[in-house]
Tab-separated table of C-alpha atoms in Angstrom:
chain	number	residue	atom	x	y	z
A	1	MET	CA	2.245	34.144	2.688
A	2	VAL	CA	0.076	31.274	1.179
A	3	LYS	CA	-1.039	29.063	3.850
A	4	ILE	CA	-1.568	25.193	3.143
A	5	CYS	CA	-3.192	22.902	5.707
A	6	CYS	CA	-3.362	19.123	5.201
A	7	ILE	CA	-5.984	17.058	7.266
A	8	GLY	CA	-4.478	13.601	7.810
A	9	ALA	CA	-0.868	12.905	8.693
A	10	GLY	CA	-0.427	9.444	7.169
A	11	TYR	CA	1.378	7.969	4.184
A	12	VAL	CA	0.126	10.580	1.779
A	13	GLY	CA	-0.213	13.615	3.760
A	14	GLY	CA	3.129	13.647	5.798
A	15	PRO	CA	5.608	13.092	2.876
A	16	THR	CA	3.510	15.030	0.204
A	17	MET	CA	3.383	18.157	2.769
A	18	ALA	CA	7.033	17.697	3.767
A	19	VAL	CA	8.304	17.930	0.041
A	20	ILE	CA	5.865	20.970	-0.628
A	21	ALA	CA	7.538	22.639	2.397
A	22	LEU	CA	10.944	21.997	1.175
A	23	LYS	CA	10.379	23.089	-2.351
A	24	CYS	CA	8.214	26.089	-1.447
A	25	PRO	CA	9.907	27.938	1.324
A	26	SER	CA	7.574	30.963	0.967
A	27	ILE	CA	4.518	28.794	1.750
A	28	GLU	CA	3.593	27.846	5.312
A	29	VAL	CA	2.503	24.154	5.547
A	30	ALA	CA	0.729	22.606	8.378
A	31	VAL	CA	-0.134	18.945	8.777
A	32	VAL	CA	-2.837	18.107	11.395
A	33	ASP	CA	-4.431	15.041	12.877
A	34	ILE	CA	-6.550	14.134	15.593
A	35	SER	CA	-4.119	11.354	16.721
A	36	VAL	CA	-1.859	12.757	19.325
A	37	ALA	CA	0.419	9.772	19.147
A	38	ARG	CA	0.959	10.271	15.371
A	39	ILE	CA	1.723	13.942	15.672
A	40	THR	CA	4.070	13.465	18.615
A	41	ALA	CA	5.909	11.031	16.318
A	42	TRP	CA	6.037	13.454	13.384
A	43	ASN	CA	7.652	16.061	15.903
A	44	SER	CA	10.025	13.654	17.165
A	45	ASP	CA	13.250	11.909	15.903
A	46	GLN	CA	11.443	8.805	15.118
A	47	LEU	CA	8.931	9.522	12.473
A	48	PRO	CA	5.721	7.479	12.348
A	49	ILE	CA	6.379	5.993	8.949
A	50	TYR	CA	9.635	4.724	7.161
A	51	GLU	CA	10.234	6.056	3.800
A	52	PRO	CA	13.810	6.550	2.415
A	53	GLY	CA	14.840	10.206	2.374
A	54	LEU	CA	11.850	11.357	4.340
A	55	ASP	CA	13.684	11.935	7.473
A	56	GLY	CA	16.125	14.452	6.084
A	57	VAL	CA	13.214	16.357	4.314
A	58	VAL	CA	11.283	16.739	7.389
A	59	LYS	CA	14.146	17.676	9.694
A	60	GLU	CA	15.179	20.469	7.256
A	61	CYS	CA	11.749	22.051	7.165
A	62	ARG	CA	10.216	21.280	10.593
A	63	GLY	CA	9.676	24.371	12.660
A	64	ARG	CA	10.661	26.650	9.632
A	65	ASN	CA	7.674	26.354	7.260
A	66	LEU	CA	6.430	22.846	8.225
A	67	PHE	CA	4.339	22.085	11.207
A	68	PHE	CA	2.629	19.128	12.822
A	69	SER	CA	-0.417	19.870	14.985
A	70	THR	CA	-3.405	18.388	16.509
A	71	ASP	CA	-4.976	21.850	16.539
A	72	VAL	CA	-6.983	20.910	13.302
A	73	GLU	CA	-9.529	23.853	13.389
A	74	LYS	CA	-7.025	26.599	13.983
A	75	HIS	CA	-4.855	25.483	11.085
A	76	VAL	CA	-8.006	24.905	8.666
A	77	PHE	CA	-9.408	28.372	9.818
A	78	GLU	CA	-6.039	29.953	8.577
A	79	ALA	CA	-5.431	28.152	5.517
A	80	ASP	CA	-5.874	29.211	1.868
A	81	ILE	CA	-5.560	25.498	0.555
A	82	VAL	CA	-6.895	22.589	2.535
A	83	PHE	CA	-5.886	19.180	1.512
A	84	VAL	CA	-7.851	16.338	2.707
A	85	SER	CA	-5.814	13.096	3.073
A	86	VAL	CA	-8.025	10.983	5.540
A	87	ASN	CA	-8.933	7.379	5.506
A	88	THR	CA	-11.497	6.050	2.984
A	89	PRO	CA	-11.722	2.554	4.075
A	90	THR	CA	-13.904	-0.243	2.355
A	91	LYS	CA	-17.372	-0.252	3.917
A	92	THR	CA	-17.888	-3.391	6.157
A	93	ARG	CA	-21.595	-3.297	6.379
A	94	GLY	CA	-24.664	-1.745	4.722
A	95	LEU	CA	-25.098	-0.580	1.064
A	96	GLY	CA	-22.029	-1.572	-0.933
A	97	ALA	CA	-20.284	-3.570	1.899
A	98	GLY	CA	-17.171	-5.179	0.782
A	99	LYS	CA	-16.796	-2.844	-2.208
A	100	ALA	CA	-17.886	0.646	-1.857
A	101	ALA	CA	-15.675	3.389	-0.033
A	102	ASP	CA	-16.604	4.607	3.376
A	103	LEU	CA	-16.700	8.144	3.286
A	104	THR	CA	-17.451	8.867	6.777
A	105	TYR	CA	-14.168	10.486	7.568
A	106	TRP	CA	-14.273	12.529	4.518
A	107	GLU	CA	-17.733	13.876	5.138
A	108	SER	CA	-16.881	14.793	8.844
A	109	ALA	CA	-13.716	16.665	7.454
A	110	ALA	CA	-15.960	18.515	4.900
A	111	ARG	CA	-18.251	19.606	7.663
A	112	MET	CA	-15.704	20.559	9.959
A	113	ILE	CA	-14.113	22.818	7.039
A	114	ALA	CA	-17.578	24.426	6.470
A	115	ASP	CA	-17.859	25.020	10.258
A	116	VAL	CA	-14.531	26.727	10.938
A	117	SER	CA	-13.843	28.713	7.453
A	118	LYS	CA	-14.415	32.453	7.561
A	119	SER	CA	-12.688	32.959	4.214
A	120	ASP	CA	-12.927	31.386	0.734
A	121	LYS	CA	-10.888	28.348	0.422
A	122	ILE	CA	-9.683	25.718	-2.173
A	123	VAL	CA	-10.423	22.261	-0.911
A	124	VAL	CA	-8.090	19.525	-2.350
A	125	GLU	CA	-9.021	15.771	-2.630
A	126	LYS	CA	-5.729	13.874	-1.759
A	127	SER	CA	-7.153	10.621	-0.479
A	128	THR	CA	-8.008	7.902	-2.777
A	129	VAL	CA	-11.862	8.464	-3.311
A	130	PRO	CA	-14.437	7.023	-5.575
A	131	VAL	CA	-15.563	9.079	-8.681
A	132	LYS	CA	-18.046	11.605	-7.719
A	133	THR	CA	-16.803	12.277	-4.310
A	134	ALA	CA	-16.018	15.896	-5.046
A	135	GLU	CA	-19.561	16.487	-5.910
A	136	ALA	CA	-20.715	15.032	-2.597
A	137	ILE	CA	-18.267	17.146	-0.837
A	138	GLU	CA	-19.035	20.286	-2.908
A	139	LYS	CA	-22.636	19.860	-1.683
A	140	ILE	CA	-21.834	19.587	1.931
A	141	LEU	CA	-19.599	22.578	1.737
A	142	THR	CA	-22.059	24.650	-0.390
A	143	HIS	CA	-25.186	23.962	1.814
A	144	ASN	CA	-23.101	24.887	5.104
A	145	SER	CA	-21.048	27.636	3.718
A	146	LYS	CA	-22.530	30.868	5.154
A	147	GLY	CA	-21.769	32.765	2.028
A	148	ILE	CA	-18.029	31.538	1.994
A	149	LYS	CA	-16.910	30.327	-1.486
A	150	PHE	CA	-15.254	26.865	-1.746
A	151	GLN	CA	-13.574	25.290	-4.855
A	152	ILE	CA	-13.157	21.644	-4.748
A	153	LEU	CA	-9.981	20.083	-6.667
A	154	SER	CA	-8.988	16.409	-7.220
A	155	ASN	CA	-5.336	16.151	-6.840
A	156	PRO	CA	-4.780	12.209	-6.611
A	157	GLU	CA	-1.215	11.000	-5.468
A	158	PHE	CA	0.585	8.461	-7.459
A	159	LEU	CA	3.336	7.670	-4.922
A	160	ALA	CA	5.055	4.306	-4.727
A	161	GLU	CA	5.949	3.395	-1.068
A	162	GLY	CA	9.663	2.865	-0.825
A	163	THR	CA	10.296	5.548	-3.580
A	164	ALA	CA	7.839	8.262	-2.251
A	165	ILE	CA	10.131	11.011	-1.882
A	166	LYS	CA	11.929	10.380	-5.168
A	167	ASP	CA	8.469	10.251	-6.718
A	168	LEU	CA	7.542	13.579	-5.210
A	169	PHE	CA	10.792	15.266	-6.286
A	170	ASN	CA	10.502	13.957	-9.700
A	171	PRO	CA	6.902	12.900	-10.595
A	172	ASP	CA	5.780	11.255	-13.926
A	173	ARG	CA	2.871	13.797	-13.686
A	174	VAL	CA	0.919	15.755	-11.314
A	175	LEU	CA	-2.687	15.670	-11.893
A	176	ILE	CA	-5.223	18.297	-11.029
A	177	GLY	CA	-8.958	18.190	-11.598
A	178	GLY	CA	-11.417	20.913	-11.120
A	179	ARG	CA	-14.771	22.509	-12.331
A	180	GLU	CA	-14.693	23.965	-15.946
A	181	THR	CA	-15.798	27.232	-14.578
A	182	PRO	CA	-13.823	30.516	-14.215
A	183	GLU	CA	-13.663	29.993	-10.518
A	184	GLY	CA	-12.638	26.319	-10.911
A	185	GLN	CA	-9.923	27.347	-13.431
A	186	LYS	CA	-8.597	29.959	-11.112
A	187	ALA	CA	-8.497	27.307	-8.252
A	188	ILE	CA	-6.466	25.023	-10.726
A	189	ALA	CA	-4.095	27.663	-11.489
A	190	ALA	CA	-3.433	28.335	-7.736
A	191	LEU	CA	-2.609	24.737	-6.973
A	192	LYS	CA	-0.683	24.516	-10.119
A	193	ALA	CA	1.563	27.338	-9.127
A	194	VAL	CA	2.432	25.454	-5.822
A	195	TYR	CA	3.900	22.410	-7.851
A	196	ALA	CA	5.386	24.596	-10.524
A	197	HIS	CA	8.010	25.507	-7.879
A	198	TRP	CA	9.726	22.321	-9.013
A	199	VAL	CA	7.822	20.277	-11.377
A	200	PRO	CA	8.052	21.157	-15.030
A	201	GLU	CA	4.845	22.608	-16.559
A	202	ASP	CA	4.300	19.886	-19.198
A	203	ARG	CA	4.145	17.400	-16.271
A	204	ILE	CA	1.323	19.156	-14.653
A	205	LEU	CA	-1.995	17.704	-16.135
A	206	THR	CA	-5.311	19.423	-15.738
A	207	THR	CA	-8.628	17.826	-16.429
A	208	ASN	CA	-12.186	17.994	-15.169
A	209	LEU	CA	-13.139	16.690	-11.584
A	210	TRP	CA	-14.301	13.137	-12.810
A	211	SER	CA	-11.537	12.520	-15.084
A	212	ALA	CA	-8.926	13.180	-12.189
A	213	GLU	CA	-10.805	10.998	-9.860
A	214	LEU	CA	-11.113	8.096	-12.256
A	215	SER	CA	-7.589	8.286	-13.425
A	216	LYS	CA	-6.296	7.481	-10.081
A	217	LEU	CA	-8.692	4.316	-9.823
A	218	ALA	CA	-7.723	3.416	-13.483
A	219	ALA	CA	-3.997	3.800	-12.882
A	220	ASN	CA	-3.941	1.432	-9.766
A	221	ALA	CA	-6.304	-1.130	-11.527
A	222	PHE	CA	-4.082	-1.338	-14.668
A	223	LEU	CA	-1.003	-1.661	-12.371
A	224	ALA	CA	-2.644	-4.515	-10.321
A	225	GLN	CA	-4.011	-6.201	-13.540
A	226	ARG	CA	-0.451	-6.401	-14.775
A	227	ILE	CA	0.598	-8.200	-11.318
A	228	SER	CA	-2.258	-10.461	-11.674
A	229	SER	CA	-1.612	-11.192	-15.398
A	230	VAL	CA	2.013	-12.402	-14.754
A	231	ASN	CA	0.964	-14.400	-11.640
A	232	ALA	CA	-1.688	-16.165	-13.744
A	233	ILE	CA	1.185	-16.965	-16.073
A	234	SER	CA	3.453	-18.074	-13.165
A	235	ALA	CA	1.032	-20.928	-12.451
A	236	LEU	CA	1.207	-22.081	-15.969
A	237	CYS	CA	5.019	-21.923	-16.018
A	238	GLU	CA	5.163	-24.200	-13.015
A	239	ALA	CA	2.751	-26.719	-14.734
A	240	THR	CA	4.741	-26.709	-17.953
A	241	GLY	CA	8.297	-26.114	-16.740
A	242	ALA	CA	8.804	-22.752	-18.304
A	243	ASN	CA	10.460	-20.068	-16.287
A	244	VAL	CA	8.290	-17.063	-15.609
A	245	SER	CA	11.053	-14.614	-15.194
A	246	GLN	CA	12.300	-15.443	-18.917
A	247	VAL	CA	8.794	-15.120	-20.039
A	248	ALA	CA	8.405	-11.839	-18.251
A	249	TYR	CA	11.640	-10.499	-19.614
A	250	SER	CA	10.814	-11.474	-23.015
A	251	VAL	CA	7.358	-9.926	-23.051
A	252	GLY	CA	8.668	-6.841	-21.231
A	253	THR	CA	11.068	-6.065	-23.975
A	254	ASP	CA	8.091	-5.368	-26.301
A	255	SER	CA	7.907	-1.511	-26.292
A	256	ARG	CA	4.188	-1.486	-26.404
A	257	ILE	CA	4.160	-3.502	-23.067
A	258	GLY	CA	7.406	-2.430	-21.137
A	259	PRO	CA	9.323	-4.330	-18.138
A	260	LYS	CA	7.572	-2.665	-15.217
A	261	PHE	CA	5.218	-4.555	-12.829
A	262	LEU	CA	5.902	-7.875	-14.434
A	263	ASN	CA	7.593	-9.635	-11.482
A	264	ALA	CA	5.740	-12.701	-10.442
A	265	SER	CA	5.245	-12.987	-6.715
A	266	VAL	CA	3.035	-14.303	-4.049
A	267	GLY	CA	0.657	-11.585	-4.739
A	268	PHE	CA	0.218	-7.634	-4.615
A	269	GLY	CA	-0.504	-5.870	-1.409
A	270	GLY	CA	-0.651	-2.089	-0.325
A	271	SER	CA	-3.318	0.269	0.790
A	272	CYS	CA	-4.749	1.066	-2.539
A	273	PHE	CA	-4.729	-1.642	-5.131
A	274	GLN	CA	-7.456	-3.827	-3.608
A	275	LYS	CA	-9.344	-0.896	-2.301
A	276	ASP	CA	-9.447	1.127	-5.473
A	277	ILE	CA	-10.462	-2.146	-7.746
A	278	LEU	CA	-13.311	-2.981	-5.399
A	279	ASN	CA	-14.321	0.770	-5.718
A	280	LEU	CA	-14.015	0.477	-9.426
A	281	VAL	CA	-16.387	-2.718	-9.373
A	282	TYR	CA	-18.903	-0.918	-7.228
A	283	ILE	CA	-19.044	2.011	-9.535
A	284	CYS	CA	-19.334	-0.002	-12.552
A	285	GLU	CA	-22.203	-2.033	-10.935
A	286	CYS	CA	-23.980	1.130	-9.746
A	287	ASN	CA	-23.796	2.482	-13.348
A	288	GLY	CA	-25.355	-0.851	-14.897
A	289	LEU	CA	-21.984	-2.295	-16.302
A	290	PRO	CA	-21.884	-5.655	-14.699
A	291	GLU	CA	-19.591	-7.114	-17.483
A	292	VAL	CA	-16.962	-4.379	-16.556
A	293	ALA	CA	-17.374	-4.913	-12.951
A	294	GLU	CA	-16.583	-8.636	-13.407
A	295	TYR	CA	-13.714	-7.928	-15.480
A	296	TRP	CA	-11.992	-6.088	-12.657
A	297	LYS	CA	-13.059	-8.523	-9.918
A	298	GLN	CA	-10.985	-11.067	-11.888
A	299	VAL	CA	-7.813	-9.199	-10.940
A	300	ILE	CA	-8.534	-9.579	-7.294
A	301	LYS	CA	-9.628	-13.166	-7.686
A	302	ILE	CA	-6.280	-13.984	-9.301
A	303	ASN	CA	-4.404	-12.283	-6.447
A	304	ASP	CA	-6.391	-14.205	-3.695
A	305	TYR	CA	-5.693	-17.528	-6.010
A	306	GLN	CA	-2.018	-16.887	-6.087
A	307	LYS	CA	-1.672	-16.502	-2.151
A	308	ASN	CA	-3.862	-19.663	-1.662
A	309	ARG	CA	-1.663	-21.468	-4.149
A	310	PHE	CA	1.327	-20.522	-2.335
A	311	VAL	CA	-0.109	-21.785	0.984
A	312	ASN	CA	-1.168	-25.001	-0.694
A	313	ARG	CA	2.131	-25.497	-2.041
A	314	VAL	CA	3.791	-25.261	1.283
A	315	VAL	CA	1.398	-27.615	2.922
A	316	ALA	CA	1.556	-30.137	0.092
A	317	SER	CA	5.304	-30.258	-0.270
A	318	MET	CA	5.685	-30.888	3.616
A	319	PHE	CA	3.977	-34.230	3.698
A	320	ASN	CA	0.592	-32.639	3.493
A	321	THR	CA	0.752	-31.070	6.916
A	322	VAL	CA	2.597	-28.122	8.659
A	323	SER	CA	0.899	-28.828	12.060
A	324	ASN	CA	3.102	-28.015	14.912
A	325	LYS	CA	6.236	-27.502	12.540
A	326	LYS	CA	8.134	-24.287	12.924
A	327	ILE	CA	8.040	-22.189	9.662
A	328	ALA	CA	10.272	-19.098	9.311
A	329	ILE	CA	8.498	-16.058	7.640
A	330	LEU	CA	11.052	-13.717	6.182
A	331	GLY	CA	9.362	-10.424	5.359
A	332	PHE	CA	6.008	-9.167	6.309
A	333	ALA	CA	5.647	-5.760	4.947
A	334	PHE	CA	3.932	-5.763	1.496
A	335	LYS	CA	7.141	-4.705	-0.366
A	336	LYS	CA	10.644	-3.588	0.446
A	337	ASP	CA	11.790	-0.324	1.954
A	338	THR	CA	8.654	0.339	3.680
A	339	GLY	CA	7.133	-0.747	6.955
A	340	ASP	CA	3.739	-0.718	5.573
A	341	THR	CA	1.733	-3.893	6.151
A	342	ARG	CA	-1.673	-2.781	4.597
A	343	GLU	CA	-3.137	-5.698	2.726
A	344	THR	CA	0.342	-7.390	2.642
A	345	PRO	CA	0.063	-11.065	1.047
A	346	ALA	CA	1.989	-12.008	4.265
A	347	ILE	CA	-1.140	-11.720	6.318
A	348	ASP	CA	-3.183	-14.351	4.125
A	349	VAL	CA	-0.214	-16.647	3.740
A	350	CYS	CA	0.283	-16.481	7.513
A	351	LYS	CA	-3.439	-17.057	8.292
A	352	GLY	CA	-3.379	-19.900	5.820
A	353	LEU	CA	-0.508	-21.664	7.622
A	354	LEU	CA	-2.154	-20.846	11.175
A	355	GLY	CA	-5.112	-22.529	9.875
A	356	ASP	CA	-3.116	-25.691	9.568
A	357	LYS	CA	-1.559	-25.298	12.825
A	358	ALA	CA	1.839	-24.116	12.124
A	359	ARG	CA	4.189	-22.314	14.311
A	360	LEU	CA	5.312	-19.105	12.837
A	361	SER	CA	8.546	-17.319	13.535
A	362	ILE	CA	8.497	-13.892	11.689
A	363	TYR	CA	11.197	-11.558	10.802
A	364	ASP	CA	10.859	-8.232	9.080
A	365	PRO	CA	13.512	-5.398	9.507
A	366	GLN	CA	10.749	-2.517	9.529
A	367	VAL	CA	7.712	-4.069	10.949
A	368	THR	CA	6.930	-4.278	14.746
A	369	GLU	CA	5.643	-7.300	16.653
A	370	ASP	CA	2.643	-5.097	17.767
A	371	GLN	CA	1.813	-4.407	14.063
A	372	ILE	CA	2.239	-7.997	13.043
A	373	GLN	CA	-0.055	-9.272	15.912
A	374	ARG	CA	-2.603	-6.600	15.103
A	375	ASP	CA	-2.576	-7.640	11.359
A	376	LEU	CA	-2.969	-11.204	12.228
A	377	THR	CA	-6.113	-10.800	14.417
A	378	LEU	CA	-7.934	-7.635	12.636
A	379	SER	CA	-10.851	-8.551	10.443
A	380	LYS	CA	-10.706	-7.747	6.727
A	381	PHE	CA	-10.959	-3.999	6.033
A	382	GLU	CA	-10.618	-3.121	9.850
A	383	TRP	CA	-7.099	-1.968	9.285
A	384	ASP	CA	-8.041	1.178	7.201
A	385	HIS	CA	-9.913	2.698	9.924
A	386	PRO	CA	-8.187	5.161	12.299
A	387	THR	CA	-6.425	3.154	15.073
A	388	HIS	CA	-8.583	4.610	17.713
A	389	LEU	CA	-11.638	3.120	15.940
A	390	GLN	CA	-10.055	-0.428	15.987
A	391	PRO	CA	-10.180	-3.056	18.641
A	392	MET	CA	-7.913	-1.730	21.254
A	393	SER	CA	-5.889	-4.770	22.367
A	394	PRO	CA	-6.243	-7.566	19.829
A	395	THR	CA	-5.699	-10.872	21.280
A	396	THR	CA	-2.142	-12.238	20.303
A	397	VAL	CA	-1.745	-15.371	18.108
A	398	LYS	CA	-0.102	-17.879	20.499
A	399	GLN	CA	1.706	-19.728	17.564
A	400	VAL	CA	3.440	-16.539	16.380
A	401	SER	CA	6.779	-15.392	17.519
A	402	VAL	CA	8.392	-12.165	16.046
A	403	VAL	CA	12.074	-12.048	16.111
A	404	TRP	CA	14.718	-9.306	14.992
A	405	ASP	CA	17.171	-11.608	13.198
A	406	ALA	CA	16.652	-13.820	10.102
A	407	TYR	CA	18.918	-16.507	11.746
A	408	GLU	CA	16.913	-16.566	14.755
A	409	ALA	CA	13.622	-17.052	12.725
A	410	THR	CA	15.059	-19.924	10.710
A	411	LYS	CA	16.820	-21.704	13.535
A	412	GLU	CA	15.280	-25.182	13.936
A	413	ALA	CA	12.601	-24.355	11.276
A	414	HIS	CA	11.257	-27.089	8.914
A	415	ALA	CA	10.795	-24.326	6.155
A	416	VAL	CA	11.498	-20.746	5.155
A	417	CYS	CA	9.011	-18.669	3.316
A	418	ILE	CA	10.136	-15.492	1.938
A	419	LEU	CA	7.347	-13.053	1.350
A	420	THR	CA	9.010	-9.567	1.058
A	421	GLU	CA	12.007	-8.915	-1.396
A	422	TRP	CA	14.183	-7.266	1.249
A	423	ASP	CA	17.593	-6.985	-0.120
A	424	GLU	CA	19.172	-8.557	2.902
A	425	PHE	CA	17.442	-11.939	2.112
A	426	LYS	CA	19.555	-12.315	-1.019
A	427	ASN	CA	22.717	-12.155	0.828
A	428	LEU	CA	21.941	-14.253	3.992
A	429	ASP	CA	24.534	-17.158	4.783
A	430	TYR	CA	22.150	-19.955	3.426
A	431	LYS	CA	24.560	-22.623	4.565
A	432	ARG	CA	24.365	-21.369	7.946
A	433	VAL	CA	20.708	-21.307	7.761
A	434	TYR	CA	20.513	-24.980	6.202
A	435	ASP	CA	22.798	-26.206	9.053
A	436	ASN	CA	20.537	-24.797	11.813
A	437	MET	CA	17.061	-26.235	10.225
A	438	GLN	CA	15.061	-29.498	10.489
A	439	LYS	CA	15.659	-31.782	7.490
A	440	PRO	CA	14.509	-31.892	4.933
A	441	ALA	CA	14.877	-28.100	4.764
A	442	PHE	CA	12.381	-26.331	2.576
A	443	ILE	CA	12.526	-22.775	1.065
A	444	PHE	CA	9.446	-21.235	-0.561
A	445	ASP	CA	10.437	-18.152	-2.328
A	446	GLY	CA	7.550	-15.987	-2.844
A	447	ARG	CA	9.463	-12.971	-4.353
A	448	ASN	CA	12.088	-14.828	-6.507
A	449	VAL	CA	14.973	-13.309	-4.621
A	450	VAL	CA	17.241	-16.205	-4.091
A	451	ASP	CA	19.306	-18.464	-6.554
A	452	ALA	CA	17.440	-21.744	-6.437
A	453	ASP	CA	20.189	-23.731	-7.916
A	454	LYS	CA	22.684	-22.588	-5.383
A	455	LEU	CA	20.226	-23.333	-2.557
A	456	ARG	CA	19.717	-26.882	-3.976
A	457	ASP	CA	23.389	-27.313	-4.210
A	458	ILE	CA	23.578	-26.728	-0.341
A	459	GLY	CA	20.819	-29.270	0.117
A	460	PHE	CA	17.591	-27.268	0.215
A	461	ILE	CA	14.325	-28.162	-1.469
A	462	VAL	CA	13.227	-24.929	-3.209
A	463	PHE	CA	9.980	-23.728	-4.540
A	464	SER	CA	10.171	-20.363	-6.478
A	465	ILE	CA	6.961	-18.814	-7.918
A	466	GLY	CA	6.689	-19.508	-11.724
A	467	LYS	CA	10.017	-21.423	-11.952
A	468	PRO	CA	10.510	-25.063	-13.000
A	469	LEU	CA	9.668	-27.398	-10.049
A	470	ASP	CA	12.231	-29.149	-7.895
A	471	PRO	CA	12.069	-32.785	-8.634
A	472	TRP	CA	10.776	-33.437	-5.072
A	473	LEU	CA	7.755	-31.097	-5.641
A	474	LYS	CA	6.637	-32.641	-8.769
A	475	ASP	CA	5.537	-35.740	-6.810
A	476	MET	CA	3.430	-33.456	-4.525
A	477	PRO	CA	1.125	-31.475	-6.402
A	478	ALA	CA	-0.592	-28.672	-4.800
A	479	VAL	CA	-4.177	-28.235	-6.109
A	480	ALA	CA	-5.601	-24.524	-5.149
């Protein structure tokens, strides 16, 4: 029986291994992590991450050919294929701070694999890593191998949170990069055979190591660039009276461009986009390509600009101050159908409003109060380190209350900011919301989920990203 071990039981490792276990009943899959709390959650009825469809997959396989354990060394020792899916946070100090990936956790995983291995193994990069990481890991393993042979493969994930299980069941492509040697090709074939249990062969792409690593960064950079492009156009739409939804629809009907990732919003978030672009910037700078680095930097600058612009619009519209005003925040996750808050634009919007002394009442159907308070107190990039290396008890932000009902959040509020496109926000009883708010009542729709005209008929003053401005707002320009 082939044995697979995955180091790291997070958003990538957990769902990916669960689907491999489901689709390959003849393979034993172990997911290991040093976090006792995380492994306990994977073995319970309350999984540590929310992802539609994940629950059913885990429960079908767990205890049969899918195991979650903290005994990292035992399962690495037994495995034929070791996936490494550990954190690769952005460095906060030293060379490349604020851009380069911190490979501390990857390096310690590689050294541990070398220490405990007594048989040849295929080691698979599953984390998002900078180009040439495989080469570094290969050196660590080779120099510590004691005669054992390791083959390194790059197998980047292309999951979208909220649809991860669907993406794993029916991927656009599976990408496997390896050495162009007989041993490297044999390792590629072994991993390909795992995915071939359910993925059509023409969707399993094989490349050299560097191409696979760079493809992941490039894919995320291209997607983020599309969002920044439509967000840049949204600012122009507001200034001219155009409607960004109409512009985006028109542009998206061009078959060369396509309609995906053209929704204007308060900004992109998630664990990968910013991190991968910063990584790309750093690699370009290290390779003497400052113009290319500057190009990709601009994608992040527009994203930051969009969040700042939104905060400025809120403050300017409300008589240039939100001091001591209650503002309801609907949605904190970076997108709907996930509880993930990594790099969510809600963090920067909330911090901006708190900077002007607003009182925030936050509601998100999947994010806990503890997580929200943590996100609002952690420094930039700290979120991406394992929890046990983060500040243990972040001080709570006194001006923030977290509630479990949208109507409670909006009660007595001066304004509502919609920051995640949860379906339930489209269907709220906005007449009831309006009746219980302070007047004038404002709605700032950062995701274009509500019908602005209907809300204006109720009495709201409405701002929707990239849409013609409410007459009220034209008199109160927001300069970013």
